[in-house]
């Protein structure tokens, strides 16, 4: 599914947070939103998902405004994983992932054999099938993040938004989660995510959206937009790009 953001403006309590944001995302693309803390990255995701209102502009999915979607209908096409997802006490992995089926269920929220099959397939895809009866609270950070991604897989949406999906993970689990995200895109999902690790953004993203102080200062293919000037403009730091295999590594200098 195609996503289009046109002239998006968002305010919090009469303070403008985002100014005229414009970008698009197509099936199979990973779009990474980068920028310094407080620049409006998470706000942009929330506005896109209709979690907060926007002042003006347009957010469209396949040329249909998200304002025209009913809440349950929107949840069948777009899934959002926040930065700090709350897990109820005593919840096991299977039941967490099964929440992803709620938008597809009928009036009485009956959990069918088909729902169970989809949940178990999501667990299998994320390598968590053997942990399905374990409490989410007992999992490692990387396993817990995979459980939330499994819930999104079970939701079976074509658009996925992720707010810092590798936050607080060690380098091994970061790589594991990013490879999983790449697999989602390889299967035709549209992925839009906030990323702080610039090297992850460079390696896994098809396009980069750069924000600073709520303003868009760049958008385009990763290999064209990511350069020393952009990093300096965003973070006021000098850096070098060291070529490694098929992707450069950004090193502060």
mmCIF file of C-alpha atoms in Angstrom:
data_model
loop_
_atom_site.group_PDB
_atom_site.id
_atom_site.type_symbol
_atom_site.label_atom_id
_atom_site.label_comp_id
_atom_site.label_asym_id
_atom_site.label_seq_id
_atom_site.Cartn_x
_atom_site.Cartn_y
_atom_site.Cartn_z
ATOM 1 C CA UNK A 1 0.000 0.000 0.000
ATOM 2 C CA UNK A 2 1.165 3.507 -0.815
ATOM 3 C CA UNK A 3 1.428 6.121 1.928
ATOM 4 C CA UNK A 4 1.463 9.839 1.129
ATOM 5 C CA UNK A 5 2.135 12.694 3.560
ATOM 6 C CA UNK A 6 1.395 16.160 2.184
ATOM 7 C CA UNK A 7 2.049 19.497 3.907
ATOM 8 C CA UNK A 8 1.535 17.989 7.365
ATOM 9 C CA UNK A 9 1.475 20.431 10.295
ATOM 10 C CA UNK A 10 1.120 19.376 13.930
ATOM 11 C CA UNK A 11 0.914 21.420 17.136
ATOM 12 C CA UNK A 12 0.966 20.637 20.843
ATOM 13 C CA UNK A 13 -0.913 23.193 22.968
ATOM 14 C CA UNK A 14 -0.580 25.919 20.306
ATOM 15 C CA UNK A 15 3.140 25.246 19.831
ATOM 16 C CA UNK A 16 3.981 24.161 16.281
ATOM 17 C CA UNK A 17 5.876 20.859 16.375
ATOM 18 C CA UNK A 18 5.910 19.822 12.716
ATOM 19 C CA UNK A 19 6.046 22.181 9.738
ATOM 20 C CA UNK A 20 4.940 21.178 6.236
ATOM 21 C CA UNK A 21 6.190 17.588 6.142
ATOM 22 C CA UNK A 22 6.051 15.899 2.719
ATOM 23 C CA UNK A 23 7.081 12.366 1.781
ATOM 24 C CA UNK A 24 5.751 9.122 0.362
ATOM 25 C CA UNK A 25 6.352 5.419 0.906
ATOM 26 C CA UNK A 26 5.662 2.488 -1.393
ATOM 27 C CA UNK A 27 5.244 -1.275 -0.845
ATOM 28 C CA UNK A 28 8.533 -2.978 -0.095
ATOM 29 C CA UNK A 29 10.223 0.220 1.096
ATOM 30 C CA UNK A 30 11.806 0.929 4.459
ATOM 31 C CA UNK A 31 11.706 4.643 5.301
ATOM 32 C CA UNK A 32 13.835 5.748 8.259
ATOM 33 C CA UNK A 33 13.090 9.018 10.053
ATOM 34 C CA UNK A 34 16.239 10.486 11.587
ATOM 35 C CA UNK A 35 17.105 13.636 13.496
ATOM 36 C CA UNK A 36 18.138 14.944 16.924
ATOM 37 C CA UNK A 37 16.083 14.373 20.056
ATOM 38 C CA UNK A 38 12.940 16.478 20.220
ATOM 39 C CA UNK A 39 12.755 17.192 16.491
ATOM 40 C CA UNK A 40 9.295 15.649 16.055
ATOM 41 C CA UNK A 41 10.069 12.113 14.843
ATOM 42 C CA UNK A 42 7.684 10.289 17.201
ATOM 43 C CA UNK A 43 5.073 13.007 16.765
ATOM 44 C CA UNK A 44 5.137 12.404 13.024
ATOM 45 C CA UNK A 45 4.489 8.680 13.462
ATOM 46 C CA UNK A 46 1.629 9.344 15.875
ATOM 47 C CA UNK A 47 -0.004 11.830 13.515
ATOM 48 C CA UNK A 48 0.357 9.388 10.628
ATOM 49 C CA UNK A 49 -1.385 6.687 12.667
ATOM 50 C CA UNK A 50 -4.156 9.074 13.817
ATOM 51 C CA UNK A 51 -3.050 8.705 17.435
ATOM 52 C CA UNK A 52 -2.883 12.506 17.677
ATOM 53 C CA UNK A 53 -4.657 15.141 15.548
ATOM 54 C CA UNK A 54 -2.869 17.280 12.987
ATOM 55 C CA UNK A 55 -3.566 20.923 12.226
ATOM 56 C CA UNK A 56 -3.511 20.743 8.455
ATOM 57 C CA UNK A 57 -2.236 18.704 5.547
ATOM 58 C CA UNK A 58 -3.037 15.204 4.412
ATOM 59 C CA UNK A 59 -2.134 11.647 5.365
ATOM 60 C CA UNK A 60 -3.360 9.204 2.722
ATOM 61 C CA UNK A 61 -3.251 5.452 2.246
ATOM 62 C CA UNK A 62 -3.827 4.442 -1.360
ATOM 63 C CA UNK A 63 -5.145 7.968 -2.028
ATOM 64 C CA UNK A 64 -7.728 7.692 0.780
ATOM 65 C CA UNK A 65 -7.387 10.067 3.746
ATOM 66 C CA UNK A 66 -6.864 8.336 7.088
ATOM 67 C CA UNK A 67 -9.653 10.566 8.408
ATOM 68 C CA UNK A 68 -12.054 8.587 6.218
ATOM 69 C CA UNK A 69 -11.090 5.258 7.786
ATOM 70 C CA UNK A 70 -13.067 3.847 10.676
ATOM 71 C CA UNK A 71 -10.779 2.930 13.580
ATOM 72 C CA UNK A 72 -11.083 -0.827 13.122
ATOM 73 C CA UNK A 73 -10.675 -0.542 9.358
ATOM 74 C CA UNK A 74 -7.493 1.514 9.815
ATOM 75 C CA UNK A 75 -6.114 -1.158 12.155
ATOM 76 C CA UNK A 76 -6.457 -3.749 9.373
ATOM 77 C CA UNK A 77 -4.150 -1.779 7.058
ATOM 78 C CA UNK A 78 -1.752 0.007 9.458
ATOM 79 C CA UNK A 79 0.033 -1.281 12.566
ATOM 80 C CA UNK A 80 2.039 0.851 14.990
ATOM 81 C CA UNK A 81 4.646 -0.237 17.527
ATOM 82 C CA UNK A 82 5.399 2.580 20.001
ATOM 83 C CA UNK A 83 8.780 3.204 21.565
ATOM 84 C CA UNK A 84 7.785 1.918 25.002
ATOM 85 C CA UNK A 85 5.058 -0.662 24.574
ATOM 86 C CA UNK A 86 3.259 -1.564 27.822
ATOM 87 C CA UNK A 87 2.831 -5.248 28.632
ATOM 88 C CA UNK A 88 0.107 -6.161 31.161
ATOM 89 C CA UNK A 89 1.362 -8.178 34.137
ATOM 90 C CA UNK A 90 1.004 -11.945 33.802
ATOM 91 C CA UNK A 91 0.562 -11.952 29.997
ATOM 92 C CA UNK A 92 2.146 -14.798 28.066
ATOM 93 C CA UNK A 93 3.643 -14.515 24.598
ATOM 94 C CA UNK A 94 0.816 -16.298 22.774
ATOM 95 C CA UNK A 95 -1.842 -13.985 24.205
ATOM 96 C CA UNK A 96 0.209 -10.876 23.475
ATOM 97 C CA UNK A 97 0.589 -11.877 19.841
ATOM 98 C CA UNK A 98 -3.102 -12.822 19.631
ATOM 99 C CA UNK A 99 -4.007 -9.159 20.283
ATOM 100 C CA UNK A 100 -2.928 -8.575 16.699
ATOM 101 C CA UNK A 101 -6.005 -10.462 15.528
ATOM 102 C CA UNK A 102 -8.532 -8.138 17.242
ATOM 103 C CA UNK A 103 -9.077 -5.804 14.260
ATOM 104 C CA UNK A 104 -10.049 -8.792 12.120
ATOM 105 C CA UNK A 105 -12.511 -10.335 14.551
ATOM 106 C CA UNK A 106 -16.275 -9.937 14.507
ATOM 107 C CA UNK A 107 -18.733 -8.419 16.942
ATOM 108 C CA UNK A 108 -18.098 -10.966 19.696
ATOM 109 C CA UNK A 109 -14.305 -11.113 19.217
ATOM 110 C CA UNK A 110 -14.313 -14.856 18.699
ATOM 111 C CA UNK A 111 -10.835 -16.348 18.354
ATOM 112 C CA UNK A 112 -11.011 -18.896 15.556
ATOM 113 C CA UNK A 113 -8.769 -21.743 14.462
ATOM 114 C CA UNK A 114 -7.658 -19.514 11.595
ATOM 115 C CA UNK A 115 -6.649 -16.811 14.089
ATOM 116 C CA UNK A 116 -4.662 -19.402 16.047
ATOM 117 C CA UNK A 117 -2.908 -20.536 12.864
ATOM 118 C CA UNK A 118 -1.957 -16.951 11.995
ATOM 119 C CA UNK A 119 -0.644 -16.282 15.525
ATOM 120 C CA UNK A 120 1.476 -19.427 15.520
ATOM 121 C CA UNK A 121 2.848 -18.572 12.094
ATOM 122 C CA UNK A 122 3.836 -15.119 13.398
ATOM 123 C CA UNK A 123 5.541 -16.764 16.377
ATOM 124 C CA UNK A 124 7.358 -19.137 14.047
ATOM 125 C CA UNK A 125 8.518 -16.282 11.806
ATOM 126 C CA UNK A 126 9.984 -14.461 14.793
ATOM 127 C CA UNK A 127 11.556 -17.570 16.324
ATOM 128 C CA UNK A 128 9.304 -17.499 19.395
ATOM 129 C CA UNK A 129 7.102 -20.555 18.909
ATOM 130 C CA UNK A 130 8.889 -22.461 21.682
ATOM 131 C CA UNK A 131 8.355 -19.500 24.047
ATOM 132 C CA UNK A 132 4.629 -19.054 23.413
ATOM 133 C CA UNK A 133 3.624 -20.085 26.950
ATOM 134 C CA UNK A 134 6.312 -18.003 28.666
ATOM 135 C CA UNK A 135 5.452 -14.713 30.346
ATOM 136 C CA UNK A 136 6.455 -11.713 28.251
ATOM 137 C CA UNK A 137 8.075 -10.231 31.363
ATOM 138 C CA UNK A 138 10.461 -13.212 31.542
ATOM 139 C CA UNK A 139 11.875 -12.660 28.043
ATOM 140 C CA UNK A 140 15.114 -10.910 27.195
ATOM 141 C CA UNK A 141 14.945 -7.470 25.620
ATOM 142 C CA UNK A 142 15.478 -8.840 22.127
ATOM 143 C CA UNK A 143 12.912 -11.608 22.599
ATOM 144 C CA UNK A 144 10.383 -9.125 23.961
ATOM 145 C CA UNK A 145 10.845 -6.875 20.940
ATOM 146 C CA UNK A 146 10.380 -9.878 18.657
ATOM 147 C CA UNK A 147 7.151 -10.687 20.504
ATOM 148 C CA UNK A 148 5.779 -7.233 19.753
ATOM 149 C CA UNK A 149 6.832 -7.586 16.114
ATOM 150 C CA UNK A 150 5.075 -10.977 16.063
ATOM 151 C CA UNK A 151 1.902 -9.222 17.231
ATOM 152 C CA UNK A 152 2.222 -6.834 14.293
ATOM 153 C CA UNK A 153 2.742 -9.778 11.933
ATOM 154 C CA UNK A 154 -0.429 -11.358 13.305
ATOM 155 C CA UNK A 155 -2.260 -8.111 12.594
ATOM 156 C CA UNK A 156 -1.481 -8.726 8.903
ATOM 157 C CA UNK A 157 -1.321 -5.081 7.850
ATOM 158 C CA UNK A 158 0.482 -3.866 4.749
ATOM 159 C CA UNK A 159 1.843 -0.760 6.513
ATOM 160 C CA UNK A 160 3.970 -0.912 9.659
ATOM 161 C CA UNK A 161 5.257 2.040 11.687
ATOM 162 C CA UNK A 162 7.920 1.490 14.342
ATOM 163 C CA UNK A 163 9.226 3.978 16.895
ATOM 164 C CA UNK A 164 12.860 3.141 17.695
ATOM 165 C CA UNK A 165 12.499 -0.646 17.275
ATOM 166 C CA UNK A 166 16.101 -1.281 18.407
ATOM 167 C CA UNK A 167 16.048 1.036 21.436
ATOM 168 C CA UNK A 168 17.958 -0.368 24.443
ATOM 169 C CA UNK A 169 18.986 -3.526 22.567
ATOM 170 C CA UNK A 170 22.550 -4.796 22.370
ATOM 171 C CA UNK A 171 24.266 -4.943 18.988
ATOM 172 C CA UNK A 172 23.344 -8.591 18.391
ATOM 173 C CA UNK A 173 19.651 -8.068 19.074
ATOM 174 C CA UNK A 174 19.685 -4.826 17.079
ATOM 175 C CA UNK A 175 20.930 -6.697 14.040
ATOM 176 C CA UNK A 176 18.404 -9.478 14.607
ATOM 177 C CA UNK A 177 15.466 -7.074 14.764
ATOM 178 C CA UNK A 178 16.641 -5.050 11.761
ATOM 179 C CA UNK A 179 17.000 -8.183 9.653
ATOM 180 C CA UNK A 180 13.445 -9.109 10.620
ATOM 181 C CA UNK A 181 12.259 -5.671 9.514
ATOM 182 C CA UNK A 182 14.099 -6.104 6.222
ATOM 183 C CA UNK A 183 12.294 -9.412 5.714
ATOM 184 C CA UNK A 184 8.946 -7.657 6.209
ATOM 185 C CA UNK A 185 9.841 -5.195 3.447
ATOM 186 C CA UNK A 186 11.071 -8.019 1.227
ATOM 187 C CA UNK A 187 7.557 -9.484 1.511
ATOM 188 C CA UNK A 188 6.007 -6.245 0.266
ATOM 189 C CA UNK A 189 5.262 -4.461 3.546
ATOM 190 C CA UNK A 190 5.650 -0.697 3.750
ATOM 191 C CA UNK A 191 7.811 0.075 6.807
ATOM 192 C CA UNK A 192 8.208 3.577 8.265
ATOM 193 C CA UNK A 193 10.330 3.825 11.395
ATOM 194 C CA UNK A 194 12.137 6.202 13.698
ATOM 195 C CA UNK A 195 15.824 5.259 13.988
ATOM 196 C CA UNK A 196 18.559 6.739 16.180
ATOM 197 C CA UNK A 197 21.344 4.426 15.018
ATOM 198 C CA UNK A 198 22.492 6.065 11.787
ATOM 199 C CA UNK A 199 24.432 3.001 10.696
ATOM 200 C CA UNK A 200 21.258 0.918 10.926
ATOM 201 C CA UNK A 201 19.461 3.559 8.905
ATOM 202 C CA UNK A 202 22.158 3.554 6.218
ATOM 203 C CA UNK A 203 22.319 -0.218 5.950
ATOM 204 C CA UNK A 204 18.634 -1.130 6.000
ATOM 205 C CA UNK A 205 16.680 1.855 4.657
ATOM 206 C CA UNK A 206 15.647 2.513 1.093
ATOM 207 C CA UNK A 207 14.907 6.173 1.848
ATOM 208 C CA UNK A 208 15.710 8.649 4.623
ATOM 209 C CA UNK A 209 13.536 11.443 6.006
ATOM 210 C CA UNK A 210 15.626 13.961 7.976
ATOM 211 C CA UNK A 211 14.000 16.278 10.520
ATOM 212 C CA UNK A 212 15.390 19.125 12.600
ATOM 213 C CA UNK A 213 13.347 21.376 14.899
ATOM 214 C CA UNK A 214 10.159 20.052 13.349
ATOM 215 C CA UNK A 215 11.208 20.891 9.803
ATOM 216 C CA UNK A 216 12.055 18.551 6.958
ATOM 217 C CA UNK A 217 15.591 19.188 5.782
ATOM 218 C CA UNK A 218 15.904 16.200 3.483
ATOM 219 C CA UNK A 219 14.128 13.233 1.945
ATOM 220 C CA UNK A 220 15.294 10.779 -0.667
ATOM 221 C CA UNK A 221 17.141 7.541 -1.459
ATOM 222 C CA UNK A 222 19.597 6.628 1.290
ATOM 223 C CA UNK A 223 22.647 6.459 -0.980
ATOM 224 C CA UNK A 224 21.965 9.967 -2.295
ATOM 225 C CA UNK A 225 20.864 11.832 0.818
ATOM 226 C CA UNK A 226 23.142 10.444 3.544
ATOM 227 C CA UNK A 227 26.330 12.472 3.460
ATOM 228 C CA UNK A 228 28.642 14.427 5.749
ATOM 229 C CA UNK A 229 26.773 17.696 5.224
ATOM 230 C CA UNK A 230 23.410 16.208 6.236
ATOM 231 C CA UNK A 231 24.884 14.689 9.420
ATOM 232 C CA UNK A 232 26.568 17.976 10.261
ATOM 233 C CA UNK A 233 23.358 19.939 9.658
ATOM 234 C CA UNK A 234 21.329 17.545 11.815
ATOM 235 C CA UNK A 235 23.657 16.866 14.732
ATOM 236 C CA UNK A 236 26.347 19.579 14.555
ATOM 237 C CA UNK A 237 29.064 16.948 14.376
ATOM 238 C CA UNK A 238 31.705 16.108 11.790
ATOM 239 C CA UNK A 239 31.879 12.550 10.518
ATOM 240 C CA UNK A 240 33.532 10.256 8.004
ATOM 241 C CA UNK A 241 31.883 7.622 5.814
ATOM 242 C CA UNK A 242 33.948 4.427 5.761
ATOM 243 C CA UNK A 243 32.939 1.966 3.040
ATOM 244 C CA UNK A 244 32.257 -1.561 4.322
ATOM 245 C CA UNK A 245 30.842 -4.261 2.042
ATOM 246 C CA UNK A 246 27.736 -2.764 0.417
ATOM 247 C CA UNK A 247 27.051 0.005 2.946
ATOM 248 C CA UNK A 248 29.156 2.781 4.496
ATOM 249 C CA UNK A 249 29.766 3.087 8.238
ATOM 250 C CA UNK A 250 29.387 6.542 9.770
ATOM 251 C CA UNK A 251 32.172 7.438 12.205
ATOM 252 C CA UNK A 252 32.260 10.703 14.165
ATOM 253 C CA UNK A 253 35.528 12.552 13.568
#
